[in-house]
JSON list of N, CA and C in Angstrom, two decimals:
[
{"chain": "A", "resi": 443, "resn": "MET", "atom": "N", "xyz": [73.25, 21.90, -104.22]},
{"chain": "A", "resi": 443, "resn": "MET", "atom": "CA", "xyz": [72.81, 23.23, -103.88]},
{"chain": "A", "resi": 443, "resn": "MET", "atom": "C", "xyz": [71.57, 23.12, -102.98]},
{"chain": "A", "resi": 444, "resn": "PRO", "atom": "N", "xyz": [71.61, 23.66, -101.79]},
{"chain": "A", "resi": 444, "resn": "PRO", "atom": "CA", "xyz": [70.46, 23.58, -100.88]},
{"chain": "A", "resi": 444, "resn": "PRO", "atom": "C", "xyz": [69.31, 24.46, -101.36]},
{"chain": "A", "resi": 445, "resn": "LEU", "atom": "N", "xyz": [68.11, 24.07, -100.99]},
{"chain": "A", "resi": 445, "resn": "LEU", "atom": "CA", "xyz": [66.93, 24.86, -101.34]},
{"chain": "A", "resi": 445, "resn": "LEU", "atom": "C", "xyz": [66.85, 26.10, -100.47]},
{"chain": "A", "resi": 446, "resn": "ASP", "atom": "N", "xyz": [66.59, 27.20, -101.08]},
{"chain": "A", "resi": 446, "resn": "ASP", "atom": "CA", "xyz": [66.33, 28.45, -100.37]},
{"chain": "A", "resi": 446, "resn": "ASP", "atom": "C", "xyz": [64.97, 28.34, -99.69]},
{"chain": "A", "resi": 447, "resn": "GLN", "atom": "N", "xyz": [64.78, 29.08, -98.61]},
{"chain": "A", "resi": 447, "resn": "GLN", "atom": "CA", "xyz": [63.51, 28.99, -97.87]},
{"chain": "A", "resi": 447, "resn": "GLN", "atom": "C", "xyz": [62.33, 29.49, -98.69]},
{"chain": "A", "resi": 448, "resn": "HIS", "atom": "N", "xyz": [62.58, 30.17, -99.80]},
{"chain": "A", "resi": 448, "resn": "HIS", "atom": "CA", "xyz": [61.48, 30.67, -100.63]},
{"chain": "A", "resi": 448, "resn": "HIS", "atom": "C", "xyz": [61.32, 29.88, -101.92]},
{"chain": "A", "resi": 449, "resn": "THR", "atom": "N", "xyz": [62.13, 28.84, -102.11]},
{"chain": "A", "resi": 449, "resn": "THR", "atom": "CA", "xyz": [62.00, 28.00, -103.30]},
{"chain": "A", "resi": 449, "resn": "THR", "atom": "C", "xyz": [60.66, 27.28, -103.25]},
{"chain": "A", "resi": 450, "resn": "PRO", "atom": "N", "xyz": [59.84, 27.44, -104.29]},
{"chain": "A", "resi": 450, "resn": "PRO", "atom": "CA", "xyz": [58.54, 26.75, -104.28]},
{"chain": "A", "resi": 450, "resn": "PRO", "atom": "C", "xyz": [58.69, 25.23, -104.27]},
{"chain": "A", "resi": 451, "resn": "LEU", "atom": "N", "xyz": [57.72, 24.57, -103.68]},
{"chain": "A", "resi": 451, "resn": "LEU", "atom": "CA", "xyz": [57.63, 23.11, -103.74]},
{"chain": "A", "resi": 451, "resn": "LEU", "atom": "C", "xyz": [56.54, 22.77, -104.75]},
{"chain": "A", "resi": 452, "resn": "LEU", "atom": "N", "xyz": [56.71, 21.67, -105.46]},
{"chain": "A", "resi": 452, "resn": "LEU", "atom": "CA", "xyz": [55.72, 21.29, -106.46]},
{"chain": "A", "resi": 452, "resn": "LEU", "atom": "C", "xyz": [55.31, 19.85, -106.28]},
{"chain": "A", "resi": 453, "resn": "PHE", "atom": "N", "xyz": [54.01, 19.64, -106.25]},
{"chain": "A", "resi": 453, "resn": "PHE", "atom": "CA", "xyz": [53.42, 18.31, -106.27]},
{"chain": "A", "resi": 453, "resn": "PHE", "atom": "C", "xyz": [52.73, 18.15, -107.61]},
{"chain": "A", "resi": 454, "resn": "GLN", "atom": "N", "xyz": [52.61, 16.91, -108.06]},
{"chain": "A", "resi": 454, "resn": "GLN", "atom": "CA", "xyz": [51.97, 16.64, -109.34]},
{"chain": "A", "resi": 454, "resn": "GLN", "atom": "C", "xyz": [50.96, 15.52, -109.16]},
{"chain": "A", "resi": 455, "resn": "TRP", "atom": "N", "xyz": [49.78, 15.69, -109.77]},
{"chain": "A", "resi": 455, "resn": "TRP", "atom": "CA", "xyz": [48.75, 14.65, -109.69]},
{"chain": "A", "resi": 455, "resn": "TRP", "atom": "C", "xyz": [48.02, 14.56, -111.01]},
{"chain": "A", "resi": 456, "resn": "PHE", "atom": "N", "xyz": [48.09, 13.38, -111.65]},
{"chain": "A", "resi": 456, "resn": "PHE", "atom": "CA", "xyz": [47.32, 13.11, -112.86]},
{"chain": "A", "resi": 456, "resn": "PHE", "atom": "C", "xyz": [46.23, 12.12, -112.50]},
{"chain": "A", "resi": 457, "resn": "GLU", "atom": "N", "xyz": [44.99, 12.50, -112.72]},
{"chain": "A", "resi": 457, "resn": "GLU", "atom": "CA", "xyz": [43.86, 11.64, -112.37]},
{"chain": "A", "resi": 457, "resn": "GLU", "atom": "C", "xyz": [43.15, 11.19, -113.65]},
{"chain": "A", "resi": 458, "resn": "ARG", "atom": "N", "xyz": [43.27, 9.90, -113.95]},
{"chain": "A", "resi": 458, "resn": "ARG", "atom": "CA", "xyz": [42.63, 9.35, -115.15]},
{"chain": "A", "resi": 458, "resn": "ARG", "atom": "C", "xyz": [41.13, 9.17, -114.99]},
{"chain": "A", "resi": 459, "resn": "ASN", "atom": "N", "xyz": [40.68, 9.02, -113.74]},
{"chain": "A", "resi": 459, "resn": "ASN", "atom": "CA", "xyz": [39.27, 8.73, -113.50]},
{"chain": "A", "resi": 459, "resn": "ASN", "atom": "C", "xyz": [38.70, 9.63, -112.40]},
{"chain": "A", "resi": 460, "resn": "PRO", "atom": "N", "xyz": [38.50, 10.92, -112.70]},
{"chain": "A", "resi": 460, "resn": "PRO", "atom": "CA", "xyz": [37.99, 11.84, -111.68]},
{"chain": "A", "resi": 460, "resn": "PRO", "atom": "C", "xyz": [36.62, 11.46, -111.14]},
{"chain": "A", "resi": 461, "resn": "SER", "atom": "N", "xyz": [35.87, 10.67, -111.89]},
{"chain": "A", "resi": 461, "resn": "SER", "atom": "CA", "xyz": [34.51, 10.31, -111.46]},
{"chain": "A", "resi": 461, "resn": "SER", "atom": "C", "xyz": [34.53, 9.39, -110.23]},
{"chain": "A", "resi": 462, "resn": "ARG", "atom": "N", "xyz": [35.69, 8.82, -109.89]},
{"chain": "A", "resi": 462, "resn": "ARG", "atom": "CA", "xyz": [35.76, 7.99, -108.68]},
{"chain": "A", "resi": 462, "resn": "ARG", "atom": "C", "xyz": [35.70, 8.83, -107.41]},
{"chain": "A", "resi": 463, "resn": "PHE", "atom": "N", "xyz": [35.84, 10.13, -107.57]},
{"chain": "A", "resi": 463, "resn": "PHE", "atom": "CA", "xyz": [35.70, 11.07, -106.47]},
{"chain": "A", "resi": 463, "resn": "PHE", "atom": "C", "xyz": [34.31, 11.69, -106.55]},
{"chain": "A", "resi": 464, "resn": "GLY", "atom": "N", "xyz": [33.83, 12.21, -105.46]},
{"chain": "A", "resi": 464, "resn": "GLY", "atom": "CA", "xyz": [32.54, 12.88, -105.46]},
{"chain": "A", "resi": 464, "resn": "GLY", "atom": "C", "xyz": [32.55, 14.14, -106.29]},
{"chain": "A", "resi": 465, "resn": "GLU", "atom": "N", "xyz": [31.38, 14.59, -106.67]},
{"chain": "A", "resi": 465, "resn": "GLU", "atom": "CA", "xyz": [31.23, 15.78, -107.51]},
{"chain": "A", "resi": 465, "resn": "GLU", "atom": "C", "xyz": [31.92, 17.01, -106.91]},
{"chain": "A", "resi": 466, "resn": "ASN", "atom": "N", "xyz": [31.86, 17.15, -105.60]},
{"chain": "A", "resi": 466, "resn": "ASN", "atom": "CA", "xyz": [32.43, 18.34, -104.95]},
{"chain": "A", "resi": 466, "resn": "ASN", "atom": "C", "xyz": [33.64, 18.01, -104.09]},
{"chain": "A", "resi": 467, "resn": "GLN", "atom": "N", "xyz": [34.33, 16.91, -104.40]},
{"chain": "A", "resi": 467, "resn": "GLN", "atom": "CA", "xyz": [35.52, 16.52, -103.65]},
{"chain": "A", "resi": 467, "resn": "GLN", "atom": "C", "xyz": [36.78, 16.91, -104.40]},
{"chain": "A", "resi": 468, "resn": "ILE", "atom": "N", "xyz": [37.84, 17.10, -103.64]},
{"chain": "A", "resi": 468, "resn": "ILE", "atom": "CA", "xyz": [39.15, 17.34, -104.24]},
{"chain": "A", "resi": 468, "resn": "ILE", "atom": "C", "xyz": [39.58, 16.03, -104.90]},
{"chain": "A", "resi": 469, "resn": "PRO", "atom": "N", "xyz": [39.86, 16.05, -106.21]},
{"chain": "A", "resi": 469, "resn": "PRO", "atom": "CA", "xyz": [40.17, 14.81, -106.92]},
{"chain": "A", "resi": 469, "resn": "PRO", "atom": "C", "xyz": [41.63, 14.38, -106.80]},
{"chain": "A", "resi": 470, "resn": "ILE", "atom": "N", "xyz": [42.12, 14.31, -105.57]},
{"chain": "A", "resi": 470, "resn": "ILE", "atom": "CA", "xyz": [43.49, 13.85, -105.30]},
{"chain": "A", "resi": 470, "resn": "ILE", "atom": "C", "xyz": [43.39, 12.76, -104.25]},
{"chain": "A", "resi": 471, "resn": "ILE", "atom": "N", "xyz": [44.05, 11.63, -104.50]},
{"chain": "A", "resi": 471, "resn": "ILE", "atom": "CA", "xyz": [43.94, 10.48, -103.60]},
{"chain": "A", "resi": 471, "resn": "ILE", "atom": "C", "xyz": [44.38, 10.85, -102.18]},
{"chain": "A", "resi": 472, "resn": "ASN", "atom": "N", "xyz": [43.64, 10.32, -101.22]},
{"chain": "A", "resi": 472, "resn": "ASN", "atom": "CA", "xyz": [43.97, 10.58, -99.82]},
{"chain": "A", "resi": 472, "resn": "ASN", "atom": "C", "xyz": [43.49, 9.41, -98.98]},
{"chain": "A", "resi": 473, "resn": "THR", "atom": "N", "xyz": [44.26, 8.34, -99.01]},
{"chain": "A", "resi": 473, "resn": "THR", "atom": "CA", "xyz": [43.94, 7.16, -98.21]},
{"chain": "A", "resi": 473, "resn": "THR", "atom": "C", "xyz": [45.04, 6.95, -97.19]},
{"chain": "A", "resi": 474, "resn": "GLN", "atom": "N", "xyz": [44.82, 6.04, -96.27]},
{"chain": "A", "resi": 474, "resn": "GLN", "atom": "CA", "xyz": [45.85, 5.76, -95.27]},
{"chain": "A", "resi": 474, "resn": "GLN", "atom": "C", "xyz": [47.12, 5.25, -95.95]},
{"chain": "A", "resi": 475, "resn": "GLN", "atom": "N", "xyz": [46.95, 4.44, -96.96]},
{"chain": "A", "resi": 475, "resn": "GLN", "atom": "CA", "xyz": [48.11, 3.89, -97.68]},
{"chain": "A", "resi": 475, "resn": "GLN", "atom": "C", "xyz": [48.76, 4.92, -98.60]},
{"chain": "A", "resi": 476, "resn": "ASN", "atom": "N", "xyz": [47.96, 5.82, -99.15]},
{"chain": "A", "resi": 476, "resn": "ASN", "atom": "CA", "xyz": [48.45, 6.84, -100.07]},
{"chain": "A", "resi": 476, "resn": "ASN", "atom": "C", "xyz": [47.91, 8.22, -99.67]},
{"chain": "A", "resi": 477, "resn": "PRO", "atom": "N", "xyz": [48.50, 8.83, -98.64]},
{"chain": "A", "resi": 477, "resn": "PRO", "atom": "CA", "xyz": [47.97, 10.10, -98.12]},
{"chain": "A", "resi": 477, "resn": "PRO", "atom": "C", "xyz": [48.47, 11.32, -98.91]},
{"chain": "A", "resi": 478, "resn": "TYR", "atom": "N", "xyz": [48.31, 11.29, -100.23]},
{"chain": "A", "resi": 478, "resn": "TYR", "atom": "CA", "xyz": [48.90, 12.33, -101.07]},
{"chain": "A", "resi": 478, "resn": "TYR", "atom": "C", "xyz": [48.34, 13.72, -100.75]},
{"chain": "A", "resi": 479, "resn": "LEU", "atom": "N", "xyz": [47.02, 13.84, -100.64]},
{"chain": "A", "resi": 479, "resn": "LEU", "atom": "CA", "xyz": [46.43, 15.14, -100.32]},
{"chain": "A", "resi": 479, "resn": "LEU", "atom": "C", "xyz": [46.89, 15.62, -98.94]},
{"chain": "A", "resi": 480, "resn": "ASN", "atom": "N", "xyz": [46.94, 14.73, -97.98]},
{"chain": "A", "resi": 480, "resn": "ASN", "atom": "CA", "xyz": [47.44, 15.10, -96.64]},
{"chain": "A", "resi": 480, "resn": "ASN", "atom": "C", "xyz": [48.88, 15.60, -96.72]},
{"chain": "A", "resi": 481, "resn": "ASN", "atom": "N", "xyz": [49.70, 14.98, -97.56]},
{"chain": "A", "resi": 481, "resn": "ASN", "atom": "CA", "xyz": [51.09, 15.43, -97.71]},
{"chain": "A", "resi": 481, "resn": "ASN", "atom": "C", "xyz": [51.15, 16.86, -98.24]},
{"chain": "A", "resi": 482, "resn": "ILE", "atom": "N", "xyz": [50.28, 17.18, -99.20]},
{"chain": "A", "resi": 482, "resn": "ILE", "atom": "CA", "xyz": [50.23, 18.53, -99.75]},
{"chain": "A", "resi": 482, "resn": "ILE", "atom": "C", "xyz": [49.82, 19.53, -98.67]},
{"chain": "A", "resi": 483, "resn": "ILE", "atom": "N", "xyz": [48.76, 19.20, -97.94]},
{"chain": "A", "resi": 483, "resn": "ILE", "atom": "CA", "xyz": [48.26, 20.08, -96.88]},
{"chain": "A", "resi": 483, "resn": "ILE", "atom": "C", "xyz": [49.31, 20.26, -95.78]},
{"chain": "A", "resi": 484, "resn": "ASN", "atom": "N", "xyz": [49.95, 19.17, -95.37]},
{"chain": "A", "resi": 484, "resn": "ASN", "atom": "CA", "xyz": [50.99, 19.26, -94.34]},
{"chain": "A", "resi": 484, "resn": "ASN", "atom": "C", "xyz": [52.16, 20.12, -94.80]},
{"chain": "A", "resi": 485, "resn": "ALA", "atom": "N", "xyz": [52.54, 20.00, -96.06]},
{"chain": "A", "resi": 485, "resn": "ALA", "atom": "CA", "xyz": [53.61, 20.84, -96.59]},
{"chain": "A", "resi": 485, "resn": "ALA", "atom": "C", "xyz": [53.21, 22.31, -96.52]},
{"chain": "A", "resi": 486, "resn": "ALA", "atom": "N", "xyz": [51.95, 22.61, -96.84]},
{"chain": "A", "resi": 486, "resn": "ALA", "atom": "CA", "xyz": [51.46, 23.99, -96.79]},
{"chain": "A", "resi": 486, "resn": "ALA", "atom": "C", "xyz": [51.48, 24.54, -95.37]},
{"chain": "A", "resi": 487, "resn": "ILE", "atom": "N", "xyz": [51.17, 23.69, -94.40]},
{"chain": "A", "resi": 487, "resn": "ILE", "atom": "CA", "xyz": [51.16, 24.12, -93.00]},
{"chain": "A", "resi": 487, "resn": "ILE", "atom": "C", "xyz": [52.58, 24.33, -92.48]},
{"chain": "A", "resi": 488, "resn": "ILE", "atom": "N", "xyz": [53.46, 23.38, -92.78]},
{"chain": "A", "resi": 488, "resn": "ILE", "atom": "CA", "xyz": [54.84, 23.44, -92.28]},
{"chain": "A", "resi": 488, "resn": "ILE", "atom": "C", "xyz": [55.64, 24.53, -92.99]},
{"chain": "A", "resi": 489, "resn": "GLU", "atom": "N", "xyz": [55.46, 24.63, -94.29]},
{"chain": "A", "resi": 489, "resn": "GLU", "atom": "CA", "xyz": [56.25, 25.56, -95.11]},
{"chain": "A", "resi": 489, "resn": "GLU", "atom": "C", "xyz": [55.43, 26.81, -95.46]},
{"chain": "A", "resi": 490, "resn": "LYS", "atom": "N", "xyz": [54.99, 27.52, -94.45]},
{"chain": "A", "resi": 490, "resn": "LYS", "atom": "CA", "xyz": [54.09, 28.66, -94.65]},
{"chain": "A", "resi": 490, "resn": "LYS", "atom": "C", "xyz": [54.67, 29.76, -95.54]},
{"chain": "A", "resi": 491, "resn": "GLU", "atom": "N", "xyz": [55.98, 29.88, -95.56]},
{"chain": "A", "resi": 491, "resn": "GLU", "atom": "CA", "xyz": [56.63, 30.94, -96.35]},
{"chain": "A", "resi": 491, "resn": "GLU", "atom": "C", "xyz": [56.85, 30.53, -97.80]},
{"chain": "A", "resi": 492, "resn": "ARG", "atom": "N", "xyz": [56.64, 29.28, -98.11]},
{"chain": "A", "resi": 492, "resn": "ARG", "atom": "CA", "xyz": [56.86, 28.78, -99.48]},
{"chain": "A", "resi": 492, "resn": "ARG", "atom": "C", "xyz": [55.54, 28.68, -100.24]},
{"chain": "A", "resi": 493, "resn": "THR", "atom": "N", "xyz": [55.64, 28.83, -101.54]},
{"chain": "A", "resi": 493, "resn": "THR", "atom": "CA", "xyz": [54.52, 28.53, -102.40]},
{"chain": "A", "resi": 493, "resn": "THR", "atom": "C", "xyz": [54.51, 27.03, -102.64]},
{"chain": "A", "resi": 494, "resn": "ILE", "atom": "N", "xyz": [53.35, 26.41, -102.49]},
{"chain": "A", "resi": 494, "resn": "ILE", "atom": "CA", "xyz": [53.19, 24.98, -102.73]},
{"chain": "A", "resi": 494, "resn": "ILE", "atom": "C", "xyz": [52.38, 24.85, -104.02]},
{"chain": "A", "resi": 495, "resn": "GLY", "atom": "N", "xyz": [53.04, 24.52, -105.10]},
{"chain": "A", "resi": 495, "resn": "GLY", "atom": "CA", "xyz": [52.36, 24.34, -106.37]},
{"chain": "A", "resi": 495, "resn": "GLY", "atom": "C", "xyz": [51.82, 22.92, -106.48]},
{"chain": "A", "resi": 496, "resn": "VAL", "atom": "N", "xyz": [50.62, 22.80, -107.02]},
{"chain": "A", "resi": 496, "resn": "VAL", "atom": "CA", "xyz": [50.00, 21.49, -107.24]},
{"chain": "A", "resi": 496, "resn": "VAL", "atom": "C", "xyz": [49.60, 21.44, -108.70]},
{"chain": "A", "resi": 497, "resn": "LEU", "atom": "N", "xyz": [50.40, 20.76, -109.51]},
{"chain": "A", "resi": 497, "resn": "LEU", "atom": "CA", "xyz": [50.11, 20.59, -110.93]},
{"chain": "A", "resi": 497, "resn": "LEU", "atom": "C", "xyz": [49.14, 19.43, -111.08]},
{"chain": "A", "resi": 498, "resn": "VAL", "atom": "N", "xyz": [47.94, 19.71, -111.58]},
{"chain": "A", "resi": 498, "resn": "VAL", "atom": "CA", "xyz": [46.93, 18.67, -111.72]},
{"chain": "A", "resi": 498, "resn": "VAL", "atom": "C", "xyz": [46.56, 18.51, -113.19]},
{"chain": "A", "resi": 499, "resn": "ASP", "atom": "N", "xyz": [46.18, 17.30, -113.54]},
{"chain": "A", "resi": 499, "resn": "ASP", "atom": "CA", "xyz": [45.74, 17.01, -114.90]},
{"chain": "A", "resi": 499, "resn": "ASP", "atom": "C", "xyz": [44.62, 15.99, -114.82]},
{"chain": "A", "resi": 500, "resn": "GLY", "atom": "N", "xyz": [43.57, 16.23, -115.52]},
{"chain": "A", "resi": 500, "resn": "GLY", "atom": "CA", "xyz": [42.42, 15.33, -115.54]},
{"chain": "A", "resi": 500, "resn": "GLY", "atom": "C", "xyz": [41.19, 16.08, -116.01]},
{"chain": "A", "resi": 501, "resn": "ASN", "atom": "N", "xyz": [40.16, 15.36, -116.34]},
{"chain": "A", "resi": 501, "resn": "ASN", "atom": "CA", "xyz": [38.90, 15.95, -116.80]},
{"chain": "A", "resi": 501, "resn": "ASN", "atom": "C", "xyz": [38.00, 16.18, -115.58]},
{"chain": "A", "resi": 502, "resn": "PHE", "atom": "N", "xyz": [38.28, 17.22, -114.82]},
{"chain": "A", "resi": 502, "resn": "PHE", "atom": "CA", "xyz": [37.60, 17.48, -113.56]},
{"chain": "A", "resi": 502, "resn": "PHE", "atom": "C", "xyz": [36.26, 18.16, -113.79]},
{"chain": "A", "resi": 503, "resn": "SER", "atom": "N", "xyz": [35.31, 17.85, -112.92]},
{"chain": "A", "resi": 503, "resn": "SER", "atom": "CA", "xyz": [33.99, 18.49, -112.97]},
{"chain": "A", "resi": 503, "resn": "SER", "atom": "C", "xyz": [34.10, 19.91, -112.41]},
{"chain": "A", "resi": 504, "resn": "ALA", "atom": "N", "xyz": [33.07, 20.69, -112.64]},
{"chain": "A", "resi": 504, "resn": "ALA", "atom": "CA", "xyz": [33.04, 22.05, -112.10]},
{"chain": "A", "resi": 504, "resn": "ALA", "atom": "C", "xyz": [33.10, 22.02, -110.57]},
{"chain": "A", "resi": 505, "resn": "GLY", "atom": "N", "xyz": [32.41, 21.06, -109.95]},
{"chain": "A", "resi": 505, "resn": "GLY", "atom": "CA", "xyz": [32.43, 20.95, -108.49]},
{"chain": "A", "resi": 505, "resn": "GLY", "atom": "C", "xyz": [33.80, 20.58, -107.96]},
{"chain": "A", "resi": 506, "resn": "GLN", "atom": "N", "xyz": [34.52, 19.72, -108.68]},
{"chain": "A", "resi": 506, "resn": "GLN", "atom": "CA", "xyz": [35.87, 19.34, -108.26]},
{"chain": "A", "resi": 506, "resn": "GLN", "atom": "C", "xyz": [36.82, 20.53, -108.39]},
{"chain": "A", "resi": 507, "resn": "LYS", "atom": "N", "xyz": [36.67, 21.31, -109.45]},
{"chain": "A", "resi": 507, "resn": "LYS", "atom": "CA", "xyz": [37.50, 22.51, -109.60]},
{"chain": "A", "resi": 507, "resn": "LYS", "atom": "C", "xyz": [37.19, 23.52, -108.50]},
{"chain": "A", "resi": 508, "resn": "LYS", "atom": "N", "xyz": [35.92, 23.60, -108.12]},
{"chain": "A", "resi": 508, "resn": "LYS", "atom": "CA", "xyz": [35.53, 24.49, -107.03]},
{"chain": "A", "resi": 508, "resn": "LYS", "atom": "C", "xyz": [36.17, 24.02, -105.72]},
{"chain": "A", "resi": 509, "resn": "ALA", "atom": "N", "xyz": [36.23, 22.70, -105.50]},
{"chain": "A", "resi": 509, "resn": "ALA", "atom": "CA", "xyz": [36.86, 22.15, -104.30]},
{"chain": "A", "resi": 509, "resn": "ALA", "atom": "C", "xyz": [38.36, 22.46, -104.29]},
{"chain": "A", "resi": 510, "resn": "LEU", "atom": "N", "xyz": [39.00, 22.40, -105.45]},
{"chain": "A", "resi": 510, "resn": "LEU", "atom": "CA", "xyz": [40.42, 22.76, -105.53]},
{"chain": "A", "resi": 510, "resn": "LEU", "atom": "C", "xyz": [40.61, 24.25, -105.24]},
{"chain": "A", "resi": 511, "resn": "ALA", "atom": "N", "xyz": [39.70, 25.08, -105.73]},
{"chain": "A", "resi": 511, "resn": "ALA", "atom": "CA", "xyz": [39.78, 26.52, -105.45]},
{"chain": "A", "resi": 511, "resn": "ALA", "atom": "C", "xyz": [39.59, 26.79, -103.95]},
{"chain": "A", "resi": 512, "resn": "LYS", "atom": "N", "xyz": [38.72, 26.02, -103.31]},
{"chain": "A", "resi": 512, "resn": "LYS", "atom": "CA", "xyz": [38.51, 26.16, -101.87]},
{"chain": "A", "resi": 512, "resn": "LYS", "atom": "C", "xyz": [39.78, 25.78, -101.11]},
{"chain": "A", "resi": 513, "resn": "LEU", "atom": "N", "xyz": [40.49, 24.76, -101.59]},
{"chain": "A", "resi": 513, "resn": "LEU", "atom": "CA", "xyz": [41.77, 24.36, -100.99]},
{"chain": "A", "resi": 513, "resn": "LEU", "atom": "C", "xyz": [42.76, 25.52, -101.06]},
{"chain": "A", "resi": 514, "resn": "GLU", "atom": "N", "xyz": [42.81, 26.20, -102.21]},
{"chain": "A", "resi": 514, "resn": "GLU", "atom": "CA", "xyz": [43.70, 27.36, -102.37]},
{"chain": "A", "resi": 514, "resn": "GLU", "atom": "C", "xyz": [43.31, 28.49, -101.40]},
{"chain": "A", "resi": 515, "resn": "LYS", "atom": "N", "xyz": [42.04, 28.66, -101.19]},
{"chain": "A", "resi": 515, "resn": "LYS", "atom": "CA", "xyz": [41.57, 29.72, -100.29]},
{"chain": "A", "resi": 515, "resn": "LYS", "atom": "C", "xyz": [41.89, 29.38, -98.83]},
{"chain": "A", "resi": 516, "resn": "GLN", "atom": "N", "xyz": [41.73, 28.10, -98.49]},
{"chain": "A", "resi": 516, "resn": "GLN", "atom": "CA", "xyz": [41.98, 27.66, -97.11]},
{"chain": "A", "resi": 516, "resn": "GLN", "atom": "C", "xyz": [43.47, 27.72, -96.77]},
{"chain": "A", "resi": 517, "resn": "TYR", "atom": "N", "xyz": [44.31, 27.38, -97.73]},
{"chain": "A", "resi": 517, "resn": "TYR", "atom": "CA", "xyz": [45.77, 27.40, -97.55]},
{"chain": "A", "resi": 517, "resn": "TYR", "atom": "C", "xyz": [46.32, 28.36, -98.59]},
{"chain": "A", "resi": 518, "resn": "GLU", "atom": "N", "xyz": [46.56, 29.60, -98.20]},
{"chain": "A", "resi": 518, "resn": "GLU", "atom": "CA", "xyz": [46.90, 30.65, -99.15]},
{"chain": "A", "resi": 518, "resn": "GLU", "atom": "C", "xyz": [48.20, 30.42, -99.91]},
{"chain": "A", "resi": 519, "resn": "ASN", "atom": "N", "xyz": [49.07, 29.55, -99.40]},
{"chain": "A", "resi": 519, "resn": "ASN", "atom": "CA", "xyz": [50.32, 29.30, -100.11]},
{"chain": "A", "resi": 519, "resn": "ASN", "atom": "C", "xyz": [50.20, 28.14, -101.10]},
{"chain": "A", "resi": 520, "resn": "ILE", "atom": "N", "xyz": [49.03, 27.50, -101.19]},
{"chain": "A", "resi": 520, "resn": "ILE", "atom": "CA", "xyz": [48.81, 26.47, -102.20]},
{"chain": "A", "resi": 520, "resn": "ILE", "atom": "C", "xyz": [48.29, 27.13, -103.47]},
{"chain": "A", "resi": 521, "resn": "LYS", "atom": "N", "xyz": [48.91, 26.80, -104.59]},
{"chain": "A", "resi": 521, "resn": "LYS", "atom": "CA", "xyz": [48.49, 27.29, -105.90]},
{"chain": "A", "resi": 521, "resn": "LYS", "atom": "C", "xyz": [48.26, 26.09, -106.81]},
{"chain": "A", "resi": 522, "resn": "VAL", "atom": "N", "xyz": [47.03, 25.92, -107.27]},
{"chain": "A", "resi": 522, "resn": "VAL", "atom": "CA", "xyz": [46.70, 24.82, -108.17]},
{"chain": "A", "resi": 522, "resn": "VAL", "atom": "C", "xyz": [46.99, 25.27, -109.59]},
{"chain": "A", "resi": 523, "resn": "ILE", "atom": "N", "xyz": [47.70, 24.43, -110.33]},
{"chain": "A", "resi": 523, "resn": "ILE", "atom": "CA", "xyz": [48.07, 24.71, -111.71]},
{"chain": "A", "resi": 523, "resn": "ILE", "atom": "C", "xyz": [47.46, 23.61, -112.57]},
{"chain": "A", "resi": 524, "resn": "TYR", "atom": "N", "xyz": [46.59, 23.99, -113.50]},
{"chain": "A", "resi": 524, "resn": "TYR", "atom": "CA", "xyz": [45.94, 23.01, -114.37]},
{"chain": "A", "resi": 524, "resn": "TYR", "atom": "C", "xyz": [46.80, 22.80, -115.61]},
{"chain": "A", "resi": 525, "resn": "ASN", "atom": "N", "xyz": [47.07, 21.54, -115.93]},
{"chain": "A", "resi": 525, "resn": "ASN", "atom": "CA", "xyz": [47.86, 21.20, -117.10]},
{"chain": "A", "resi": 525, "resn": "ASN", "atom": "C", "xyz": [47.08, 21.42, -118.39]},
{"chain": "A", "resi": 526, "resn": "SER", "atom": "N", "xyz": [45.78, 21.21, -118.33]},
{"chain": "A", "resi": 526, "resn": "SER", "atom": "CA", "xyz": [44.99, 21.38, -119.56]},
{"chain": "A", "resi": 526, "resn": "SER", "atom": "C", "xyz": [43.81, 22.28, -119.34]}
]
């Protein structure tokens, strides 16, 4: 069954060690070898009509949660979903 153009896309990220990211950084890996955050952002840009869900789990700081909220504001079709 093909995906409808409005079917949401979902990414998942579990971060065991959020402290390896800065206090006000998005706690999702984004390296040349593992461009996970870039993949999420690119999906949001390409699939403007779709909701891009990002299920995250980890003990994030207030600053990291604020950075995730800023990501949602910058890309209105991204919705961050906290597992805990």
